[in-house]
Short mmCIF file of N, CA and C in Angstrom, two decimals:
data_model
loop_
_atom_site.label_atom_id
_atom_site.label_comp_id
_atom_site.label_asym_id
_atom_site.label_seq_id
_atom_site.Cartn_x
_atom_site.Cartn_y
_atom_site.Cartn_z
N UNK M 168 -0.10 33.70 -2.58
CA UNK M 168 0.02 33.70 -1.38
C UNK M 168 1.12 32.89 -0.88
N UNK M 169 2.02 33.14 0.05
CA UNK M 169 3.10 32.28 0.42
C UNK M 169 2.55 31.08 1.11
N UNK M 170 2.69 29.83 0.82
CA UNK M 170 2.35 28.62 1.49
C UNK M 170 3.34 28.13 2.51
N UNK M 171 4.59 28.39 2.43
CA UNK M 171 5.61 27.89 3.16
C UNK M 171 6.51 28.86 3.71
N UNK M 172 7.04 28.84 4.80
CA UNK M 172 8.06 29.84 5.36
C UNK M 172 9.23 28.82 5.38
N UNK M 173 10.38 29.00 4.60
CA UNK M 173 11.55 28.19 4.51
C UNK M 173 12.53 28.52 5.74
N UNK M 174 12.81 27.72 6.49
CA UNK M 174 13.88 27.81 7.55
C UNK M 174 14.90 27.01 7.37
N UNK M 175 16.17 27.50 7.20
CA UNK M 175 17.43 26.90 7.12
C UNK M 175 18.20 27.00 8.49
N UNK M 176 18.19 26.07 9.05
CA UNK M 176 18.86 26.28 10.52
C UNK M 176 20.03 25.20 10.65
N UNK M 177 20.91 25.66 11.42
CA UNK M 177 21.98 24.78 11.58
C UNK M 177 22.21 24.55 13.15
N UNK M 178 23.43 24.50 13.54
CA UNK M 178 23.75 24.03 15.05
C UNK M 178 23.23 24.89 16.04
N UNK M 179 22.93 26.17 15.66
CA UNK M 179 22.28 26.98 16.88
C UNK M 179 20.73 27.24 16.61
N UNK M 180 20.10 27.61 17.67
CA UNK M 180 18.59 27.82 17.49
C UNK M 180 18.24 29.33 17.23
N UNK M 181 17.14 29.31 16.55
CA UNK M 181 16.65 30.64 16.40
C UNK M 181 15.07 30.75 17.06
N UNK M 182 14.90 31.73 17.77
CA UNK M 182 13.62 31.88 18.29
C UNK M 182 12.63 32.67 17.34
N UNK M 183 11.72 32.02 16.76
CA UNK M 183 10.76 32.58 15.81
C UNK M 183 9.40 32.58 16.53
N UNK M 184 9.07 33.82 17.09
CA UNK M 184 7.73 34.17 17.81
C UNK M 184 7.74 32.91 18.71
N UNK M 185 6.67 32.09 18.87
CA UNK M 185 6.46 31.28 19.90
C UNK M 185 7.33 29.91 19.45
N UNK M 186 7.85 29.81 18.38
CA UNK M 186 8.54 28.61 17.80
C UNK M 186 10.03 28.58 18.13
N UNK M 187 10.43 27.68 19.03
CA UNK M 187 11.96 27.76 19.22
C UNK M 187 12.49 26.57 18.49
N UNK M 188 13.17 26.83 17.38
CA UNK M 188 13.61 25.79 16.47
C UNK M 188 15.13 25.44 16.64
N UNK M 189 15.30 24.20 16.78
CA UNK M 189 16.69 23.73 16.90
C UNK M 189 16.88 22.49 15.94
N UNK M 190 17.35 22.75 14.58
CA UNK M 190 17.58 21.70 13.83
C UNK M 190 19.11 21.58 13.66
N UNK M 191 19.60 20.37 13.83
CA UNK M 191 21.10 20.11 13.41
C UNK M 191 21.18 19.63 11.99
N UNK M 192 21.61 20.47 11.19
CA UNK M 192 21.87 20.40 9.76
C UNK M 192 20.48 20.26 9.00
N UNK M 193 19.25 20.23 9.60
CA UNK M 193 18.22 19.90 8.67
C UNK M 193 17.48 21.08 8.29
N UNK M 194 16.68 20.96 7.24
CA UNK M 194 15.96 22.09 6.66
C UNK M 194 14.37 21.76 6.74
N UNK M 195 13.70 22.85 7.32
CA UNK M 195 12.37 22.47 7.62
C UNK M 195 11.38 23.50 7.01
N UNK M 196 10.22 23.01 6.61
CA UNK M 196 9.30 24.03 6.05
C UNK M 196 8.15 23.94 6.92
N UNK M 197 7.46 24.94 7.44
CA UNK M 197 6.29 24.93 8.33
C UNK M 197 5.21 25.57 7.38
N UNK M 198 4.15 24.98 6.93
CA UNK M 198 3.22 25.67 6.24
C UNK M 198 2.10 26.37 7.13
N UNK M 199 1.34 27.07 6.66
CA UNK M 199 0.47 28.01 7.40
C UNK M 199 -0.45 27.13 8.49
N UNK M 200 -0.71 25.85 8.12
CA UNK M 200 -1.42 25.06 9.06
C UNK M 200 -0.52 24.35 10.01
N UNK M 201 0.88 24.77 9.99
CA UNK M 201 1.76 24.22 11.05
C UNK M 201 2.10 22.81 10.75
N UNK M 202 1.92 22.44 9.52
CA UNK M 202 2.41 20.95 9.17
C UNK M 202 4.01 21.05 8.88
N UNK M 203 4.59 20.02 9.33
CA UNK M 203 6.16 20.02 8.94
C UNK M 203 6.31 19.36 7.62
N UNK M 204 7.20 19.78 7.03
CA UNK M 204 7.83 19.20 5.77
C UNK M 204 9.30 19.19 5.88
N UNK M 205 10.12 18.15 6.01
CA UNK M 205 11.56 18.14 6.12
C UNK M 205 12.25 18.00 4.75
N UNK M 206 13.33 18.48 4.82
CA UNK M 206 14.22 18.34 3.82
C UNK M 206 15.51 17.80 4.13
N UNK M 207 16.37 17.10 3.34
CA UNK M 207 17.50 16.69 3.63
C UNK M 207 18.63 17.78 3.23
N UNK M 208 19.28 18.29 4.21
CA UNK M 208 20.19 19.27 3.75
C UNK M 208 21.46 18.80 3.09
N UNK M 209 22.23 19.48 2.50
CA UNK M 209 23.40 19.12 1.86
C UNK M 209 24.47 18.64 2.83
N UNK M 210 24.68 19.43 3.86
CA UNK M 210 25.61 19.06 5.04
C UNK M 210 25.36 17.76 5.72
N UNK M 211 24.17 17.41 6.04
CA UNK M 211 23.77 16.24 6.80
C UNK M 211 23.94 15.06 5.67
N UNK M 212 23.47 15.19 4.59
CA UNK M 212 23.41 14.13 3.47
C UNK M 212 25.03 13.71 3.38
N UNK M 213 25.80 14.66 3.38
CA UNK M 213 27.47 14.36 3.11
C UNK M 213 27.87 13.72 4.26
N UNK M 214 27.63 14.17 5.53
CA UNK M 214 28.00 13.50 6.82
C UNK M 214 27.52 12.16 6.81
N UNK M 215 26.20 11.79 6.30
CA UNK M 215 25.80 10.56 6.15
C UNK M 215 26.47 9.59 5.27
N UNK M 216 26.92 10.27 4.03
CA UNK M 216 27.55 9.39 3.04
C UNK M 216 28.94 9.08 3.59
N UNK M 217 29.58 10.04 4.20
CA UNK M 217 31.06 9.79 4.35
C UNK M 217 31.07 8.79 5.58
N UNK M 218 30.13 8.93 6.49
CA UNK M 218 30.04 7.90 7.56
C UNK M 218 29.92 6.43 7.12
N UNK M 219 28.83 6.41 6.06
CA UNK M 219 28.33 4.95 5.69
C UNK M 219 29.26 4.45 4.73
N UNK M 220 30.21 5.13 4.05
CA UNK M 220 31.06 4.67 3.02
C UNK M 220 32.26 4.12 3.82
N UNK M 221 32.51 4.38 5.06
CA UNK M 221 33.51 3.85 5.80
C UNK M 221 33.10 2.31 6.22
N UNK M 222 31.88 1.99 5.93
CA UNK M 222 31.38 0.67 6.40
C UNK M 222 31.00 -0.13 4.81
N UNK M 223 30.20 0.63 4.12
CA UNK M 223 29.74 -0.04 2.74
C UNK M 223 30.75 0.28 1.80
N UNK M 224 31.31 -0.81 1.09
CA UNK M 224 32.46 -0.85 0.08
C UNK M 224 31.73 -0.39 -1.37
N UNK M 225 30.78 0.49 -1.34
CA UNK M 225 30.20 1.01 -2.66
C UNK M 225 30.04 2.36 -2.53
N UNK M 226 29.94 3.03 -3.82
CA UNK M 226 29.76 4.43 -3.77
C UNK M 226 28.24 4.95 -3.41
N UNK M 227 28.04 5.94 -2.77
CA UNK M 227 26.73 6.19 -2.34
C UNK M 227 26.42 7.68 -2.85
N UNK M 228 25.10 8.18 -3.28
CA UNK M 228 24.83 9.24 -3.75
C UNK M 228 23.50 9.49 -2.92
N UNK M 229 23.24 10.81 -2.56
CA UNK M 229 22.16 11.24 -1.89
C UNK M 229 21.65 12.39 -2.97
N UNK M 230 20.15 12.33 -3.25
CA UNK M 230 19.58 13.30 -4.02
C UNK M 230 18.58 14.03 -3.43
N UNK M 231 18.37 15.38 -3.54
CA UNK M 231 17.30 16.13 -2.83
C UNK M 231 16.03 15.90 -3.71
N UNK M 232 14.96 16.55 -3.28
CA UNK M 232 13.66 16.54 -3.84
C UNK M 232 13.54 16.90 -5.16
N UNK M 233 14.41 17.57 -5.71
CA UNK M 233 14.56 18.00 -7.14
C UNK M 233 15.61 16.94 -8.09
N UNK M 234 16.03 15.93 -7.36
CA UNK M 234 16.87 14.91 -8.26
C UNK M 234 18.28 15.44 -8.40
N UNK M 235 18.69 16.58 -7.55
CA UNK M 235 20.06 16.94 -7.60
C UNK M 235 20.93 16.19 -6.73
N UNK M 236 22.15 15.72 -7.04
CA UNK M 236 23.07 15.03 -6.13
C UNK M 236 23.61 15.99 -5.13
N UNK M 237 23.18 15.98 -3.90
CA UNK M 237 23.73 16.78 -2.88
C UNK M 237 24.83 16.32 -2.09
N UNK M 238 25.03 14.98 -2.23
CA UNK M 238 26.19 14.36 -1.38
C UNK M 238 26.58 13.09 -2.15
N UNK M 239 27.92 12.65 -2.24
CA UNK M 239 28.31 11.58 -2.77
C UNK M 239 29.83 11.18 -2.42
N UNK M 240 30.10 9.84 -2.52
CA UNK M 240 31.42 9.59 -2.48
C UNK M 240 32.28 9.96 -3.47
N UNK M 241 31.76 10.28 -4.61
CA UNK M 241 32.24 10.85 -5.76
C UNK M 241 31.90 12.28 -6.00
N UNK M 242 32.82 13.30 -5.34
CA UNK M 242 32.61 14.51 -5.16
C UNK M 242 32.33 15.16 -6.53
N UNK M 243 32.83 14.52 -7.66
CA UNK M 243 32.68 15.27 -8.91
C UNK M 243 31.30 15.20 -9.44
N UNK M 244 30.30 14.41 -8.85
CA UNK M 244 29.03 14.30 -9.27
C UNK M 244 27.98 15.29 -8.40
N UNK M 245 28.45 15.75 -7.32
CA UNK M 245 27.70 16.73 -6.49
C UNK M 245 27.27 18.00 -7.36
N UNK M 246 25.86 18.27 -7.15
CA UNK M 246 25.41 19.41 -7.91
C UNK M 246 24.83 19.01 -9.35
N UNK M 247 25.06 17.83 -9.69
CA UNK M 247 24.43 17.38 -11.08
C UNK M 247 23.14 16.76 -10.82
N UNK M 248 22.37 16.80 -11.96
CA UNK M 248 20.97 16.03 -11.97
C UNK M 248 21.14 14.68 -12.27
N UNK M 249 20.46 13.92 -11.33
CA UNK M 249 20.26 12.57 -11.42
C UNK M 249 19.00 12.23 -12.08
N UNK M 250 18.90 11.94 -13.37
CA UNK M 250 17.59 11.82 -14.08
C UNK M 250 16.74 10.60 -13.54
N UNK M 251 17.45 9.59 -12.96
CA UNK M 251 16.69 8.52 -12.72
C UNK M 251 16.12 8.51 -11.20
N UNK M 252 16.63 9.66 -10.50
CA UNK M 252 16.28 9.96 -9.34
C UNK M 252 15.09 10.75 -9.22
N UNK M 253 14.68 11.41 -10.48
CA UNK M 253 13.53 12.07 -10.71
C UNK M 253 12.22 10.99 -10.79
N UNK M 254 12.41 10.13 -11.55
CA UNK M 254 11.54 8.93 -11.76
C UNK M 254 11.20 8.32 -10.30
N UNK M 255 12.40 8.02 -9.38
CA UNK M 255 12.01 7.59 -8.02
C UNK M 255 11.28 8.56 -7.25
N UNK M 256 11.52 9.86 -7.27
CA UNK M 256 10.72 10.83 -6.59
C UNK M 256 9.18 10.85 -7.04
N UNK M 257 9.04 10.79 -8.27
CA UNK M 257 7.51 10.80 -8.90
C UNK M 257 6.84 9.60 -8.62
N UNK M 258 7.39 8.38 -8.62
CA UNK M 258 6.78 7.20 -8.38
C UNK M 258 6.96 6.62 -6.93
N UNK M 259 7.87 7.18 -6.21
CA UNK M 259 8.12 6.63 -4.72
C UNK M 259 8.40 4.99 -4.82
N UNK M 260 9.12 4.61 -5.94
CA UNK M 260 9.43 3.18 -5.84
C UNK M 260 10.82 3.06 -6.02
N UNK M 261 11.29 1.91 -5.86
CA UNK M 261 12.88 1.43 -5.85
C UNK M 261 12.87 1.19 -7.16
N UNK M 262 14.10 1.79 -7.83
CA UNK M 262 14.57 1.51 -9.13
C UNK M 262 16.08 0.92 -9.22
N UNK M 263 16.10 -0.37 -9.78
CA UNK M 263 17.36 -1.04 -10.02
C UNK M 263 17.88 -1.02 -11.45
N UNK M 264 19.08 -0.85 -11.46
CA UNK M 264 19.76 -0.84 -12.80
C UNK M 264 20.88 -1.90 -13.01
N UNK M 265 21.06 -2.65 -14.01
CA UNK M 265 22.07 -3.61 -14.20
C UNK M 265 23.09 -3.18 -15.20
N UNK M 266 24.03 -3.84 -15.45
CA UNK M 266 25.11 -3.72 -16.46
C UNK M 266 24.50 -3.66 -17.77
N UNK M 267 23.35 -4.39 -17.96
CA UNK M 267 22.88 -4.64 -19.24
C UNK M 267 21.68 -3.54 -19.60
N UNK M 268 21.45 -2.56 -18.64
CA UNK M 268 20.55 -1.53 -18.76
C UNK M 268 21.00 -0.45 -19.96
N UNK M 269 20.28 -0.30 -20.93
CA UNK M 269 20.49 0.46 -22.12
C UNK M 269 20.63 1.81 -21.92
N UNK M 270 20.11 2.51 -20.73
CA UNK M 270 20.12 3.93 -20.52
C UNK M 270 21.60 4.47 -20.42
N UNK M 271 21.77 5.49 -21.21
CA UNK M 271 23.17 6.17 -21.25
C UNK M 271 23.46 6.89 -19.72
N UNK M 272 24.58 6.92 -19.48
CA UNK M 272 24.99 7.49 -18.17
C UNK M 272 24.31 6.97 -16.90
N UNK M 273 23.91 5.73 -17.05
CA UNK M 273 23.34 5.20 -15.84
C UNK M 273 24.19 3.95 -15.39
N UNK M 274 24.76 4.10 -14.07
CA UNK M 274 25.56 3.06 -13.70
C UNK M 274 24.71 2.01 -13.05
N UNK M 275 25.30 0.66 -12.94
CA UNK M 275 24.31 -0.26 -12.24
C UNK M 275 24.25 0.02 -10.78
N UNK M 276 23.14 -0.39 -10.04
CA UNK M 276 22.82 0.01 -8.71
C UNK M 276 21.52 0.06 -8.35
N UNK M 277 21.09 0.77 -7.27
CA UNK M 277 19.73 0.93 -6.87
C UNK M 277 19.55 2.28 -6.34
N UNK M 278 18.36 2.91 -6.70
CA UNK M 278 17.93 4.11 -6.10
C UNK M 278 16.74 3.86 -5.23
N UNK M 279 16.61 4.50 -4.08
CA UNK M 279 15.59 4.15 -3.24
C UNK M 279 15.05 5.54 -2.64
N UNK M 280 13.78 5.57 -2.57
CA UNK M 280 13.17 6.99 -2.01
C UNK M 280 13.46 7.12 -0.47
N UNK M 281 13.64 8.31 -0.03
CA UNK M 281 13.74 8.58 1.36
C UNK M 281 12.52 9.31 1.54
N UNK M 282 11.70 8.86 2.72
CA UNK M 282 10.34 9.52 2.99
C UNK M 282 10.32 10.18 4.32
N UNK M 283 9.51 11.26 4.49
CA UNK M 283 9.29 11.61 5.82
C UNK M 283 7.77 12.04 5.78
N UNK M 284 7.03 11.59 6.83
CA UNK M 284 5.68 11.84 6.87
C UNK M 284 4.88 11.63 5.65
N UNK M 285 5.07 10.52 4.96
CA UNK M 285 4.43 10.29 3.75
C UNK M 285 4.83 10.98 2.57
N UNK M 286 5.83 11.73 2.61
CA UNK M 286 6.23 12.62 1.21
C UNK M 286 7.69 12.15 1.00
N UNK M 287 7.79 11.80 -0.33
CA UNK M 287 9.24 11.58 -0.71
C UNK M 287 10.07 12.88 -0.63
N UNK M 288 11.13 12.85 0.03
CA UNK M 288 12.02 14.08 0.15
C UNK M 288 13.46 14.01 -0.48
N UNK M 289 13.65 12.80 -0.89
CA UNK M 289 15.02 12.61 -1.56
C UNK M 289 15.16 11.16 -1.96
N UNK M 290 16.47 10.94 -2.39
CA UNK M 290 16.74 9.52 -3.10
C UNK M 290 18.11 9.27 -2.69
N UNK M 291 18.12 7.87 -2.20
CA UNK M 291 19.44 7.39 -2.04
C UNK M 291 19.89 6.34 -3.02
N UNK M 292 21.12 6.58 -3.60
CA UNK M 292 21.62 5.60 -4.67
C UNK M 292 22.94 5.08 -4.33
N UNK M 293 23.03 3.75 -4.53
CA UNK M 293 24.19 2.99 -4.16
C UNK M 293 24.66 2.34 -5.58
N UNK M 294 25.99 2.59 -5.91
CA UNK M 294 26.37 2.03 -7.23
C UNK M 294 26.87 0.43 -7.04
N UNK M 295 26.55 -0.35 -7.86
CA UNK M 295 26.97 -1.83 -7.66
C UNK M 295 25.94 -2.66 -8.23
N UNK M 296 26.22 -3.97 -8.24
CA UNK M 296 25.23 -5.04 -8.45
C UNK M 296 24.01 -4.87 -7.69
N UNK M 297 22.79 -4.71 -8.22
CA UNK M 297 21.65 -4.48 -7.40
C UNK M 297 21.42 -5.61 -6.41
N UNK M 298 21.67 -6.67 -6.79
CA UNK M 298 21.43 -7.88 -5.80
C UNK M 298 22.20 -7.61 -4.64
N UNK M 299 23.54 -7.15 -4.63
CA UNK M 299 24.54 -6.80 -3.41
C UNK M 299 24.11 -5.51 -2.70
N UNK M 300 23.79 -4.50 -3.46
CA UNK M 300 23.61 -3.31 -2.65
C UNK M 300 22.29 -2.89 -2.26
N UNK M 301 21.17 -3.55 -2.68
CA UNK M 301 19.98 -3.40 -2.27
C UNK M 301 19.82 -3.44 -0.78
N UNK M 302 20.32 -4.47 -0.07
CA UNK M 302 20.13 -4.45 1.35
C UNK M 302 20.88 -3.30 2.14
N UNK M 303 21.93 -2.75 1.42
CA UNK M 303 22.74 -1.68 2.13
C UNK M 303 21.82 -0.36 1.97
N UNK M 304 21.37 -0.26 0.90
CA UNK M 304 20.52 0.88 0.52
C UNK M 304 19.15 1.05 1.40
N UNK M 305 18.52 -0.05 1.66
CA UNK M 305 17.43 -0.21 2.59
C UNK M 305 17.86 0.20 3.80
N UNK M 306 18.99 -0.32 4.42
CA UNK M 306 19.55 0.05 5.82
C UNK M 306 19.85 1.46 5.87
N UNK M 307 20.42 2.04 4.80
CA UNK M 307 20.79 3.45 4.77
C UNK M 307 19.56 4.33 4.68
N UNK M 308 18.40 3.86 4.08
CA UNK M 308 17.16 4.59 4.13
C UNK M 308 16.57 4.48 5.38
N UNK M 309 16.39 3.41 6.02
CA UNK M 309 15.94 3.45 7.32
C UNK M 309 16.73 4.34 8.28
N UNK M 310 17.93 4.32 8.38
CA UNK M 310 18.83 4.94 9.21
C UNK M 310 18.58 6.59 8.88
N UNK M 311 18.50 6.96 7.64
CA UNK M 311 18.13 8.36 7.25
C UNK M 311 16.93 8.82 7.89
N UNK M 312 15.86 8.00 7.58
CA UNK M 312 14.59 8.44 7.88
C UNK M 312 14.49 8.35 9.48
N UNK M 313 15.09 7.49 10.24
CA UNK M 313 14.96 7.66 11.62
C UNK M 313 15.69 8.98 12.24
N UNK M 314 16.79 9.25 11.54
CA UNK M 314 17.49 10.50 11.86
C UNK M 314 16.57 11.73 11.73
N UNK M 315 15.91 11.73 10.67
CA UNK M 315 14.95 12.80 10.35
C UNK M 315 13.75 12.91 11.31
N UNK M 316 13.36 11.60 11.75
CA UNK M 316 12.23 11.49 12.70
C UNK M 316 12.69 12.04 14.07
N UNK M 317 13.80 11.60 14.38
CA UNK M 317 14.46 11.96 15.66
C UNK M 317 14.42 13.48 15.64
N UNK M 318 14.90 14.22 14.63
CA UNK M 318 15.00 15.59 14.68
C UNK M 318 13.69 16.27 14.72
N UNK M 319 12.72 15.61 14.08
CA UNK M 319 11.37 16.02 14.17
C UNK M 319 10.76 15.96 15.50
N UNK M 320 10.98 14.93 16.25
CA UNK M 320 10.51 14.80 17.56
C UNK M 320 11.05 15.72 18.57
N UNK M 321 12.53 15.82 18.44
CA UNK M 321 13.23 16.89 19.24
C UNK M 321 12.56 18.27 18.99
N UNK M 322 12.18 18.58 17.92
CA UNK M 322 11.74 19.95 17.63
C UNK M 322 10.18 20.05 18.26
N UNK M 323 9.36 18.96 18.26
CA UNK M 323 8.06 18.91 19.03
C UNK M 323 8.19 19.19 20.30
N UNK M 324 9.15 18.34 21.01
CA UNK M 324 9.46 18.44 22.42
C UNK M 324 9.92 19.69 22.87
N UNK M 325 10.76 20.48 22.06
CA UNK M 325 11.45 21.72 22.36
C UNK M 325 10.11 22.74 22.31
N UNK M 326 9.31 22.60 21.35
CA UNK M 326 8.22 23.54 21.36
C UNK M 326 7.31 23.52 22.34
N UNK M 327 7.16 22.24 22.83
CA UNK M 327 6.12 21.84 24.12
C UNK M 327 6.72 22.60 25.40
N UNK M 328 7.92 22.66 25.33
CA UNK M 328 8.69 23.42 26.74
C UNK M 328 8.57 24.79 26.62
N UNK M 329 8.31 25.57 25.40
CA UNK M 329 8.48 26.79 25.25
C UNK M 329 7.09 27.34 25.30
#
């Protein structure tokens, strides 16, 4: 039995029976009990990365809930699996990597989980010395989660009005 209806909505709204959904670049799943699950869309993630890299002098990657890089300052990495993001998704913990880390294809930096309603929905990674980039990653995590919360609240308010 299908547990989730996947809605991919962009700048325009779609009237779905009594749910009037307006998500700007977000992807939402509403299960049969009406519980929300938000995913970070590729478009929104790239907008966040591009905007933040104007201020933060380090490369930023954003990975989805499957560990795939969906946005990056290094566009050649988009679409590739980030194996360490998988660990972050499973453990919901911050992982830091230094220049001395023996793992192959792992650059120094930090990977931090992005959460929405107690679910890990993605990972933010910033390349650089972990001591230097961790505060930026924590700020970016908070900003991303606040943006997702705002979109969720907007949806709830719009549903109340309809």
